[in-house]
Short mmCIF file of C-alpha atoms in Angstrom, two decimals:
data_model
loop_
_atom_site.label_atom_id
_atom_site.label_comp_id
_atom_site.label_asym_id
_atom_site.label_seq_id
_atom_site.Cartn_x
_atom_site.Cartn_y
_atom_site.Cartn_z
CA UNK A 1 -11.91 -14.24 -23.23
CA UNK A 2 -8.51 -12.92 -23.58
CA UNK A 3 -6.78 -12.51 -20.28
CA UNK A 4 -3.91 -11.71 -19.18
CA UNK A 5 -4.37 -7.75 -20.35
CA UNK A 6 -2.60 -4.71 -19.61
CA UNK A 7 -0.64 -6.75 -16.58
CA UNK A 8 -3.96 -8.11 -15.50
CA UNK A 9 -5.35 -11.57 -15.40
CA UNK A 10 -8.23 -13.63 -13.84
CA UNK A 11 -7.02 -14.77 -10.64
CA UNK A 12 -8.39 -17.91 -9.03
CA UNK A 13 -9.29 -17.13 -5.37
CA UNK A 14 -9.30 -19.32 -2.30
CA UNK A 15 -11.81 -17.69 0.28
CA UNK A 16 -13.00 -19.81 3.81
CA UNK A 17 -15.41 -22.40 4.21
CA UNK A 18 -19.17 -21.32 5.20
CA UNK A 19 -18.98 -21.46 9.51
CA UNK A 20 -16.02 -19.66 9.26
CA UNK A 21 -16.55 -16.06 11.57
CA UNK A 22 -15.12 -13.83 9.12
CA UNK A 23 -15.18 -10.82 11.22
CA UNK A 24 -11.85 -12.60 13.00
CA UNK A 25 -10.42 -14.25 9.97
CA UNK A 26 -10.02 -11.14 8.29
CA UNK A 27 -6.96 -8.52 10.28
CA UNK A 28 -5.81 -5.96 8.92
CA UNK A 29 -2.37 -4.92 6.71
CA UNK A 30 0.95 -6.33 8.94
CA UNK A 31 2.67 -2.79 8.45
CA UNK A 32 -0.21 -1.26 10.51
CA UNK A 33 0.51 -0.57 14.15
CA UNK A 34 4.27 -1.20 14.29
CA UNK A 35 4.87 1.04 17.22
CA UNK A 36 1.39 -0.54 18.83
CA UNK A 37 1.88 -4.14 19.54
CA UNK A 38 -0.62 -3.56 21.96
CA UNK A 39 -2.82 -3.39 19.03
CA UNK A 40 -1.94 -6.92 17.53
CA UNK A 41 -1.98 -8.21 20.97
CA UNK A 42 -5.68 -7.31 21.39
CA UNK A 43 -6.24 -8.51 17.91
CA UNK A 44 -4.65 -12.06 19.01
CA UNK A 45 -7.53 -12.00 21.80
CA UNK A 46 -10.14 -11.55 19.45
CA UNK A 47 -9.47 -13.97 17.71
CA UNK A 48 -8.66 -16.60 20.17
CA UNK A 49 -7.85 -20.12 18.55
CA UNK A 50 -10.27 -19.34 15.18
CA UNK A 51 -8.76 -19.75 12.05
CA UNK A 52 -7.46 -15.99 10.94
CA UNK A 53 -5.14 -14.79 8.26
CA UNK A 54 -3.52 -13.38 11.69
CA UNK A 55 -1.57 -16.82 11.77
CA UNK A 56 -0.31 -16.66 8.00
CA UNK A 57 1.01 -13.28 7.96
CA UNK A 58 3.69 -11.42 10.19
CA UNK A 59 2.66 -8.10 11.93
CA UNK A 60 5.85 -6.17 11.76
CA UNK A 61 5.63 -5.13 15.49
CA UNK A 62 6.36 -8.85 16.15
CA UNK A 63 9.00 -9.36 13.86
CA UNK A 64 11.39 -9.87 17.00
CA UNK A 65 9.40 -13.54 16.52
CA UNK A 66 12.29 -14.30 13.76
CA UNK A 67 12.26 -17.19 11.71
CA UNK A 68 10.55 -19.16 14.04
CA UNK A 69 7.20 -17.20 12.91
CA UNK A 70 8.05 -18.01 9.41
CA UNK A 71 7.91 -21.83 9.48
CA UNK A 72 4.44 -21.63 11.90
CA UNK A 73 3.10 -19.39 8.86
CA UNK A 74 3.98 -21.99 6.25
CA UNK A 75 2.60 -24.58 8.58
CA UNK A 76 -0.36 -22.72 8.93
CA UNK A 77 -0.64 -22.01 4.90
CA UNK A 78 -0.82 -25.60 3.88
CA UNK A 79 -3.30 -26.72 6.80
CA UNK A 80 -5.50 -23.35 5.72
CA UNK A 81 -5.24 -24.49 2.43
CA UNK A 82 -6.65 -27.72 2.58
CA UNK A 83 -9.31 -27.62 5.84
CA UNK A 84 -10.50 -24.49 5.78
CA UNK A 85 -9.95 -22.39 2.11
CA UNK A 86 -12.04 -24.65 0.72
CA UNK A 87 -14.26 -22.18 -1.39
CA UNK A 88 -13.10 -21.43 -4.91
CA UNK A 89 -13.69 -20.40 -7.89
CA UNK A 90 -11.92 -17.46 -10.87
CA UNK A 91 -12.75 -14.75 -11.14
CA UNK A 92 -12.23 -11.01 -10.08
CA UNK A 93 -13.66 -9.97 -6.77
CA UNK A 94 -15.48 -6.59 -6.68
CA UNK A 95 -14.84 -5.25 -2.95
CA UNK A 96 -16.94 -2.44 -0.81
CA UNK A 97 -14.91 -0.93 2.00
CA UNK A 98 -16.88 1.25 4.25
CA UNK A 99 -15.10 3.77 6.87
CA UNK A 100 -15.52 7.24 7.92
CA UNK A 101 -14.06 8.52 4.55
CA UNK A 102 -17.08 6.54 2.96
CA UNK A 103 -17.74 3.71 0.27
CA UNK A 104 -14.79 3.03 -1.64
CA UNK A 105 -14.98 0.39 -4.19
CA UNK A 106 -11.78 -1.90 -5.71
CA UNK A 107 -11.71 -4.87 -7.58
CA UNK A 108 -9.30 -7.98 -6.70
CA UNK A 109 -7.28 -9.00 -9.44
CA UNK A 110 -3.71 -11.01 -10.66
CA UNK A 111 -1.29 -8.44 -11.94
CA UNK A 112 2.00 -9.87 -14.00
CA UNK A 113 4.92 -8.99 -12.18
CA UNK A 114 6.86 -8.68 -15.51
CA UNK A 115 4.90 -5.79 -15.28
CA UNK A 116 5.81 -4.38 -12.70
CA UNK A 117 9.05 -2.75 -11.76
CA UNK A 118 10.27 -0.65 -8.42
CA UNK A 119 13.31 1.16 -9.65
CA UNK A 120 12.86 4.88 -9.56
CA UNK A 121 13.42 5.22 -13.08
CA UNK A 122 11.43 2.51 -14.18
CA UNK A 123 9.46 2.20 -17.31
CA UNK A 124 6.96 -0.51 -16.66
CA UNK A 125 3.11 -0.60 -16.90
CA UNK A 126 3.21 -0.96 -12.81
CA UNK A 127 5.30 1.40 -11.20
CA UNK A 128 6.30 2.47 -7.04
CA UNK A 129 4.95 5.81 -6.12
CA UNK A 130 7.65 5.79 -3.32
CA UNK A 131 11.03 5.32 -2.88
CA UNK A 132 11.59 1.28 -2.22
CA UNK A 133 14.40 0.43 0.84
CA UNK A 134 15.74 -2.48 -0.54
CA UNK A 135 17.23 -3.43 3.18
CA UNK A 136 13.27 -4.04 3.70
CA UNK A 137 13.10 -7.00 1.02
CA UNK A 138 15.04 -9.80 1.86
CA UNK A 139 13.60 -10.90 5.37
CA UNK A 140 9.98 -10.16 3.28
CA UNK A 141 11.60 -12.65 1.08
CA UNK A 142 12.04 -14.99 3.87
CA UNK A 143 8.68 -15.26 4.23
CA UNK A 144 7.17 -15.44 1.17
CA UNK A 145 9.65 -17.46 -0.80
CA UNK A 146 8.32 -21.03 0.65
CA UNK A 147 5.15 -19.92 1.13
CA UNK A 148 2.04 -22.04 -0.75
CA UNK A 149 -0.16 -19.42 -0.65
CA UNK A 150 -0.69 -15.29 -0.43
CA UNK A 151 -3.16 -13.05 0.79
CA UNK A 152 -2.86 -9.31 -0.12
CA UNK A 153 -2.98 -5.99 1.33
CA UNK A 154 -1.55 -4.30 -2.10
CA UNK A 155 -3.61 -1.83 -3.49
CA UNK A 156 -2.91 -0.51 -6.72
CA UNK A 157 -4.22 2.89 -8.19
CA UNK A 158 -5.65 3.67 -11.49
CA UNK A 159 -6.41 7.03 -12.72
CA UNK A 160 -9.98 6.39 -14.19
CA UNK A 161 -11.17 9.57 -14.15
CA UNK A 162 -14.15 8.84 -15.54
CA UNK A 163 -14.81 5.64 -13.37
CA UNK A 164 -15.27 3.59 -16.14
CA UNK A 165 -13.64 -0.20 -14.73
CA UNK A 166 -15.12 -0.56 -11.65
CA UNK A 167 -18.37 1.68 -10.92
CA UNK A 168 -20.14 -0.21 -13.89
CA UNK A 169 -19.40 -3.25 -12.06
CA UNK A 170 -20.94 -1.98 -9.05
CA UNK A 171 -23.95 -0.37 -10.37
CA UNK A 172 -24.85 -3.97 -11.65
CA UNK A 173 -23.73 -6.05 -8.62
CA UNK A 174 -27.56 -7.19 -8.40
CA UNK A 175 -26.77 -9.55 -10.77
CA UNK A 176 -23.96 -11.24 -8.97
CA UNK A 177 -23.49 -13.50 -6.15
CA UNK A 178 -22.43 -11.74 -2.81
CA UNK A 179 -19.22 -13.40 -1.50
CA UNK A 180 -19.50 -12.00 1.79
CA UNK A 181 -20.60 -9.21 4.15
CA UNK A 182 -19.00 -8.19 7.30
CA UNK A 183 -18.33 -5.75 10.49
CA UNK A 184 -13.90 -5.86 10.71
CA UNK A 185 -12.46 -5.64 14.13
CA UNK A 186 -10.83 -2.72 15.33
CA UNK A 187 -13.07 -0.24 14.03
CA UNK A 188 -12.09 -1.14 10.60
CA UNK A 189 -15.76 -0.73 9.33
CA UNK A 190 -17.60 -2.89 7.15
CA UNK A 191 -16.44 -4.94 4.33
CA UNK A 192 -18.67 -6.38 1.30
CA UNK A 193 -17.89 -8.36 -1.98
CA UNK A 194 -19.40 -9.75 -5.28
CA UNK A 195 -18.04 -12.49 -7.55
CA UNK A 196 -16.94 -10.91 -11.08
CA UNK A 197 -17.05 -14.53 -13.45
CA UNK A 198 -19.86 -13.66 -16.10
CA UNK A 199 -18.34 -13.38 -19.56
CA UNK A 200 -20.29 -10.03 -19.62
CA UNK A 201 -18.53 -8.37 -16.66
CA UNK A 202 -15.46 -10.21 -17.75
CA UNK A 203 -15.60 -8.73 -21.14
CA UNK A 204 -16.65 -4.97 -19.78
CA UNK A 205 -13.29 -5.66 -17.35
CA UNK A 206 -11.36 -6.14 -20.37
CA UNK A 207 -12.57 -3.02 -22.66
CA UNK A 208 -12.32 -0.65 -20.09
CA UNK A 209 -8.32 -1.92 -19.17
CA UNK A 210 -8.07 -1.56 -23.16
CA UNK A 211 -9.89 1.85 -23.35
CA UNK A 212 -7.55 3.18 -20.06
CA UNK A 213 -4.38 1.66 -21.32
CA UNK A 214 -4.49 3.53 -24.34
CA UNK A 215 -5.52 6.61 -22.36
CA UNK A 216 -2.52 5.87 -19.80
CA UNK A 217 0.51 5.96 -21.97
CA UNK A 218 3.38 3.86 -20.25
CA UNK A 219 2.18 4.04 -17.06
CA UNK A 220 -1.34 1.97 -16.02
CA UNK A 221 -1.09 1.32 -12.39
CA UNK A 222 0.46 3.41 -9.46
CA UNK A 223 1.31 1.23 -6.30
CA UNK A 224 -0.66 3.31 -3.63
CA UNK A 225 -0.17 0.61 -0.40
CA UNK A 226 1.87 -2.72 0.24
CA UNK A 227 4.78 -1.33 -2.14
CA UNK A 228 7.27 -3.73 -0.76
CA UNK A 229 5.21 -6.58 -0.21
CA UNK A 230 5.08 -6.35 -3.96
CA UNK A 231 8.46 -5.32 -4.91
CA UNK A 232 9.10 -8.78 -2.25
CA UNK A 233 6.49 -10.52 -4.99
CA UNK A 234 8.79 -9.49 -7.71
CA UNK A 235 11.83 -10.39 -6.22
CA UNK A 236 10.49 -13.95 -5.39
CA UNK A 237 9.36 -14.30 -9.08
CA UNK A 238 12.52 -13.32 -10.51
CA UNK A 239 14.77 -16.04 -8.47
CA UNK A 240 11.99 -18.81 -9.27
CA UNK A 241 12.38 -17.55 -12.99
CA UNK A 242 16.08 -18.78 -13.33
CA UNK A 243 14.50 -22.59 -12.65
CA UNK A 244 12.04 -22.74 -15.10
CA UNK A 245 11.62 -23.28 -18.64
CA UNK A 246 10.01 -20.80 -20.64
CA UNK A 247 7.06 -22.66 -21.20
CA UNK A 248 6.98 -22.92 -17.39
CA UNK A 249 7.62 -19.31 -17.04
CA UNK A 250 4.26 -18.41 -19.30
CA UNK A 251 1.59 -19.80 -16.65
CA UNK A 252 3.55 -20.35 -13.69
CA UNK A 253 1.49 -19.01 -10.46
CA UNK A 254 4.21 -16.93 -8.70
CA UNK A 255 4.48 -15.07 -11.58
CA UNK A 256 1.18 -13.15 -10.38
CA UNK A 257 0.27 -11.39 -7.31
CA UNK A 258 -3.12 -10.84 -6.24
CA UNK A 259 -4.01 -7.13 -5.89
CA UNK A 260 -6.77 -4.54 -5.02
CA UNK A 261 -6.94 -2.01 -8.10
CA UNK A 262 -8.56 1.13 -6.52
CA UNK A 263 -9.33 4.10 -8.79
CA UNK A 264 -7.42 7.44 -7.94
CA UNK A 265 -10.56 9.32 -8.21
CA UNK A 266 -12.80 7.21 -5.44
CA UNK A 267 -14.23 10.08 -3.08
CA UNK A 268 -13.87 7.61 -0.22
CA UNK A 269 -10.00 7.33 -0.90
CA UNK A 270 -8.38 10.15 0.99
CA UNK A 271 -4.57 10.93 1.08
CA UNK A 272 -3.76 12.22 4.27
CA UNK A 273 -0.09 13.86 5.17
CA UNK A 274 2.43 11.65 6.90
CA UNK A 275 4.81 13.92 8.84
CA UNK A 276 8.22 13.45 10.46
CA UNK A 277 9.44 13.64 13.75
CA UNK A 278 12.99 14.39 14.63
CA UNK A 279 14.46 13.08 17.64
CA UNK A 280 17.84 13.72 19.78
CA UNK A 281 18.12 17.24 18.06
CA UNK A 282 18.93 20.70 18.21
CA UNK A 283 15.96 22.09 16.28
CA UNK A 284 16.78 25.70 16.13
CA UNK A 285 20.31 24.65 14.72
CA UNK A 286 18.68 22.14 12.16
CA UNK A 287 16.12 24.58 11.09
CA UNK A 288 19.26 27.37 10.28
CA UNK A 289 20.85 24.29 8.29
CA UNK A 290 17.65 23.93 6.01
CA UNK A 291 17.67 27.49 5.22
CA UNK A 292 21.34 27.07 3.74
CA UNK A 293 20.28 24.24 2.22
CA UNK A 294 17.43 25.74 0.36
CA UNK A 295 19.63 28.89 -0.37
CA UNK A 296 22.30 27.02 -2.10
CA UNK A 297 19.72 25.57 -4.17
CA UNK A 298 18.20 28.88 -5.64
CA UNK A 299 15.28 28.55 -2.75
CA UNK A 300 14.05 30.42 0.01
CA UNK A 301 12.71 29.35 3.16
CA UNK A 302 10.74 32.26 5.04
CA UNK A 303 7.80 32.40 7.27
CA UNK A 304 4.64 31.90 6.08
CA UNK A 305 1.78 33.36 8.05
CA UNK A 306 -0.63 33.52 5.42
CA UNK A 307 -0.73 30.13 4.00
CA UNK A 308 0.53 31.15 1.03
CA UNK A 309 3.50 30.06 -0.88
CA UNK A 310 5.30 27.20 -3.04
CA UNK A 311 6.14 24.62 -0.62
CA UNK A 312 4.28 24.92 2.63
CA UNK A 313 5.01 23.37 6.05
CA UNK A 314 5.31 24.13 9.71
CA UNK A 315 7.76 23.79 11.94
CA UNK A 316 6.96 22.63 15.49
CA UNK A 317 8.96 22.36 18.52
CA UNK A 318 8.57 23.02 22.67
CA UNK A 319 8.27 26.69 21.63
CA UNK A 320 5.48 26.11 19.37
CA UNK A 321 4.70 26.01 15.99
CA UNK A 322 6.28 28.42 12.59
CA UNK A 323 4.49 27.81 9.70
CA UNK A 324 7.04 28.15 6.46
CA UNK A 325 6.94 28.22 3.09
CA UNK A 326 10.14 27.28 0.66
CA UNK A 327 9.63 29.61 -2.32
CA UNK A 328 11.45 29.23 -5.88
CA UNK A 329 10.42 25.21 -6.50
CA UNK A 330 6.50 25.80 -8.07
CA UNK A 331 5.54 22.14 -9.00
CA UNK A 332 7.67 20.57 -6.40
CA UNK A 333 6.24 18.91 -3.60
CA UNK A 334 7.48 19.57 -0.13
CA UNK A 335 8.24 16.43 0.92
CA UNK A 336 10.53 15.90 -2.09
CA UNK A 337 12.77 18.64 -0.95
CA UNK A 338 12.47 18.47 2.90
CA UNK A 339 13.56 14.34 2.54
CA UNK A 340 16.37 14.60 1.10
CA UNK A 341 17.60 17.59 3.52
CA UNK A 342 17.01 15.20 6.69
CA UNK A 343 18.45 12.31 4.91
CA UNK A 344 21.58 14.19 4.78
CA UNK A 345 21.12 15.05 8.16
CA UNK A 346 20.57 12.18 9.63
CA UNK A 347 23.83 10.49 7.51
CA UNK A 348 25.79 13.25 9.74
CA UNK A 349 24.07 13.47 12.88
CA UNK A 350 24.58 9.58 14.00
CA UNK A 351 22.60 10.25 17.10
CA UNK A 352 19.34 11.86 15.61
CA UNK A 353 16.40 9.42 14.39
CA UNK A 354 13.50 10.30 12.39
CA UNK A 355 10.05 8.88 12.79
CA UNK A 356 7.06 9.24 10.43
CA UNK A 357 3.73 10.61 12.30
CA UNK A 358 -0.25 9.99 11.52
CA UNK A 359 -1.97 12.87 12.46
CA UNK A 360 -0.85 16.64 13.73
CA UNK A 361 -2.09 16.53 17.50
CA UNK A 362 0.12 13.31 17.86
CA UNK A 363 2.88 15.27 15.72
CA UNK A 364 2.38 18.24 18.09
CA UNK A 365 2.66 16.48 21.39
CA UNK A 366 5.55 14.53 19.90
CA UNK A 367 7.49 17.48 18.80
CA UNK A 368 7.09 19.38 21.60
CA UNK A 369 8.95 17.43 24.32
CA UNK A 370 12.68 18.81 24.24
CA UNK A 371 15.16 17.60 22.32
CA UNK A 372 12.76 16.95 19.62
CA UNK A 373 11.19 18.54 16.95
CA UNK A 374 8.72 18.08 13.72
CA UNK A 375 7.57 18.84 10.48
CA UNK A 376 4.02 19.34 9.86
CA UNK A 377 3.66 18.47 6.31
CA UNK A 378 0.54 19.24 4.08
CA UNK A 379 -1.68 17.10 1.94
CA UNK A 380 -0.53 15.96 -1.46
CA UNK A 381 -3.30 16.47 -4.15
CA UNK A 382 -3.85 13.10 -5.27
CA UNK A 383 -4.48 14.26 -8.68
CA UNK A 384 -0.52 15.42 -8.88
CA UNK A 385 0.09 11.36 -8.16
CA UNK A 386 0.38 10.48 -12.04
CA UNK A 387 1.75 13.12 -13.22
CA UNK A 388 4.59 13.71 -10.73
CA UNK A 389 5.58 9.48 -11.05
CA UNK A 390 5.71 10.27 -14.49
CA UNK A 391 7.66 13.04 -14.88
CA UNK A 392 10.21 12.24 -11.76
CA UNK A 393 9.78 8.89 -11.12
CA UNK A 394 9.36 7.15 -7.47
CA UNK A 395 8.48 9.94 -4.74
CA UNK A 396 9.96 9.94 -1.67
CA UNK A 397 9.45 7.34 1.35
CA UNK A 398 6.32 8.29 3.16
CA UNK A 399 4.81 10.93 1.00
CA UNK A 400 1.46 10.27 1.52
CA UNK A 401 -1.02 7.59 3.40
CA UNK A 402 -4.47 6.68 2.04
CA UNK A 403 -6.48 7.06 4.97
CA UNK A 404 -6.19 6.52 8.52
CA UNK A 405 -4.33 3.42 9.85
CA UNK A 406 -7.94 1.43 10.35
CA UNK A 407 -8.69 2.03 6.65
CA UNK A 408 -6.15 0.45 5.25
CA UNK A 409 -6.75 -3.09 3.63
CA UNK A 410 -7.77 -6.16 5.49
CA UNK A 411 -6.58 -9.67 4.59
CA UNK A 412 -9.43 -11.56 3.19
CA UNK A 413 -8.98 -13.56 -0.53
CA UNK A 414 -6.18 -16.12 -0.61
CA UNK A 415 -4.33 -17.51 -3.59
CA UNK A 416 -2.20 -20.21 -4.57
CA UNK A 417 1.01 -19.10 -5.21
CA UNK A 418 3.24 -23.01 -5.44
#
């Protein structure tokens, strides 16, 4: 079997041994519920002393714990590798995640970090979909650089309109070994998976990747979730690569990263908008400056009660909501126009703060407080993702969210990187 192929290779998967409570093992991505430390305290209570990925990740809500937690993570990874992660096989993993949005399918695979680049002007086979905040990478490198294992929450999107890669595997899952079937904690839905290791199924994956590669041109995968984690993996690999011979570089496990590949066109993959909350600000004054910003760029900011226009958004403050349109920029994403203005505003108004809010109700409640304001954005049409990245590079940060927080990937599979 010819792998790696189009940046994809067959990983060696590590799973917990029989008897481990998988409902306590699997926890949600570490970059969720960052402003809700009580969520993670509840997770801690659910897990108790059971083996859990909670003990080998660093929830961002707990970053104040510092490097002592990193040392604990590495020790626990070494213990789990010997005593817990004893189920091993070489193959892909077909994943079915059931949430309020439906049944989302995925394929766990390893991708070549040499085929990925997170810089905005990249022309690599695997690219970031939103701007990478470089300051967020070094702290994450500290976590990964000495870690013996990885467990991913990275989700790569593939523009597979005919559903050639994953759907045929799912329809033939009756001939595969089921790996697990469980209900996830904290309203995470149901998670099932099957081993993809037979020569027939591996051949099917290779043929689909070949066909999709020919269709996609120079962009096969776009990072949907976990871009900073994948960027961290690449930076760690580039550092390690300098210490290896050319022969060692070819097959070193750190050259690859475990990800879940998801079809962009999966009906259960829902793009949600991420709204902007501005705090400690004169909202009306900022809105006036936004109008000037638009005029200087040949655009027109206008009230839009009928919901028609090129770029739509809604301004919110204590006085209520004002629907707006930014005319004159057909084909542009609203966030591509708004975010540069907000970034510029923050540079000249040091007391002002920004937060990125999921949910219209939450944004409206917070923006209605005196001294605050906000912008409700419309959801991005996911069909525009690949054309936008090809034409303009990475999108502004926080352009979209793939579902709600409890629909994000839960950690399950592990892989050795040392």
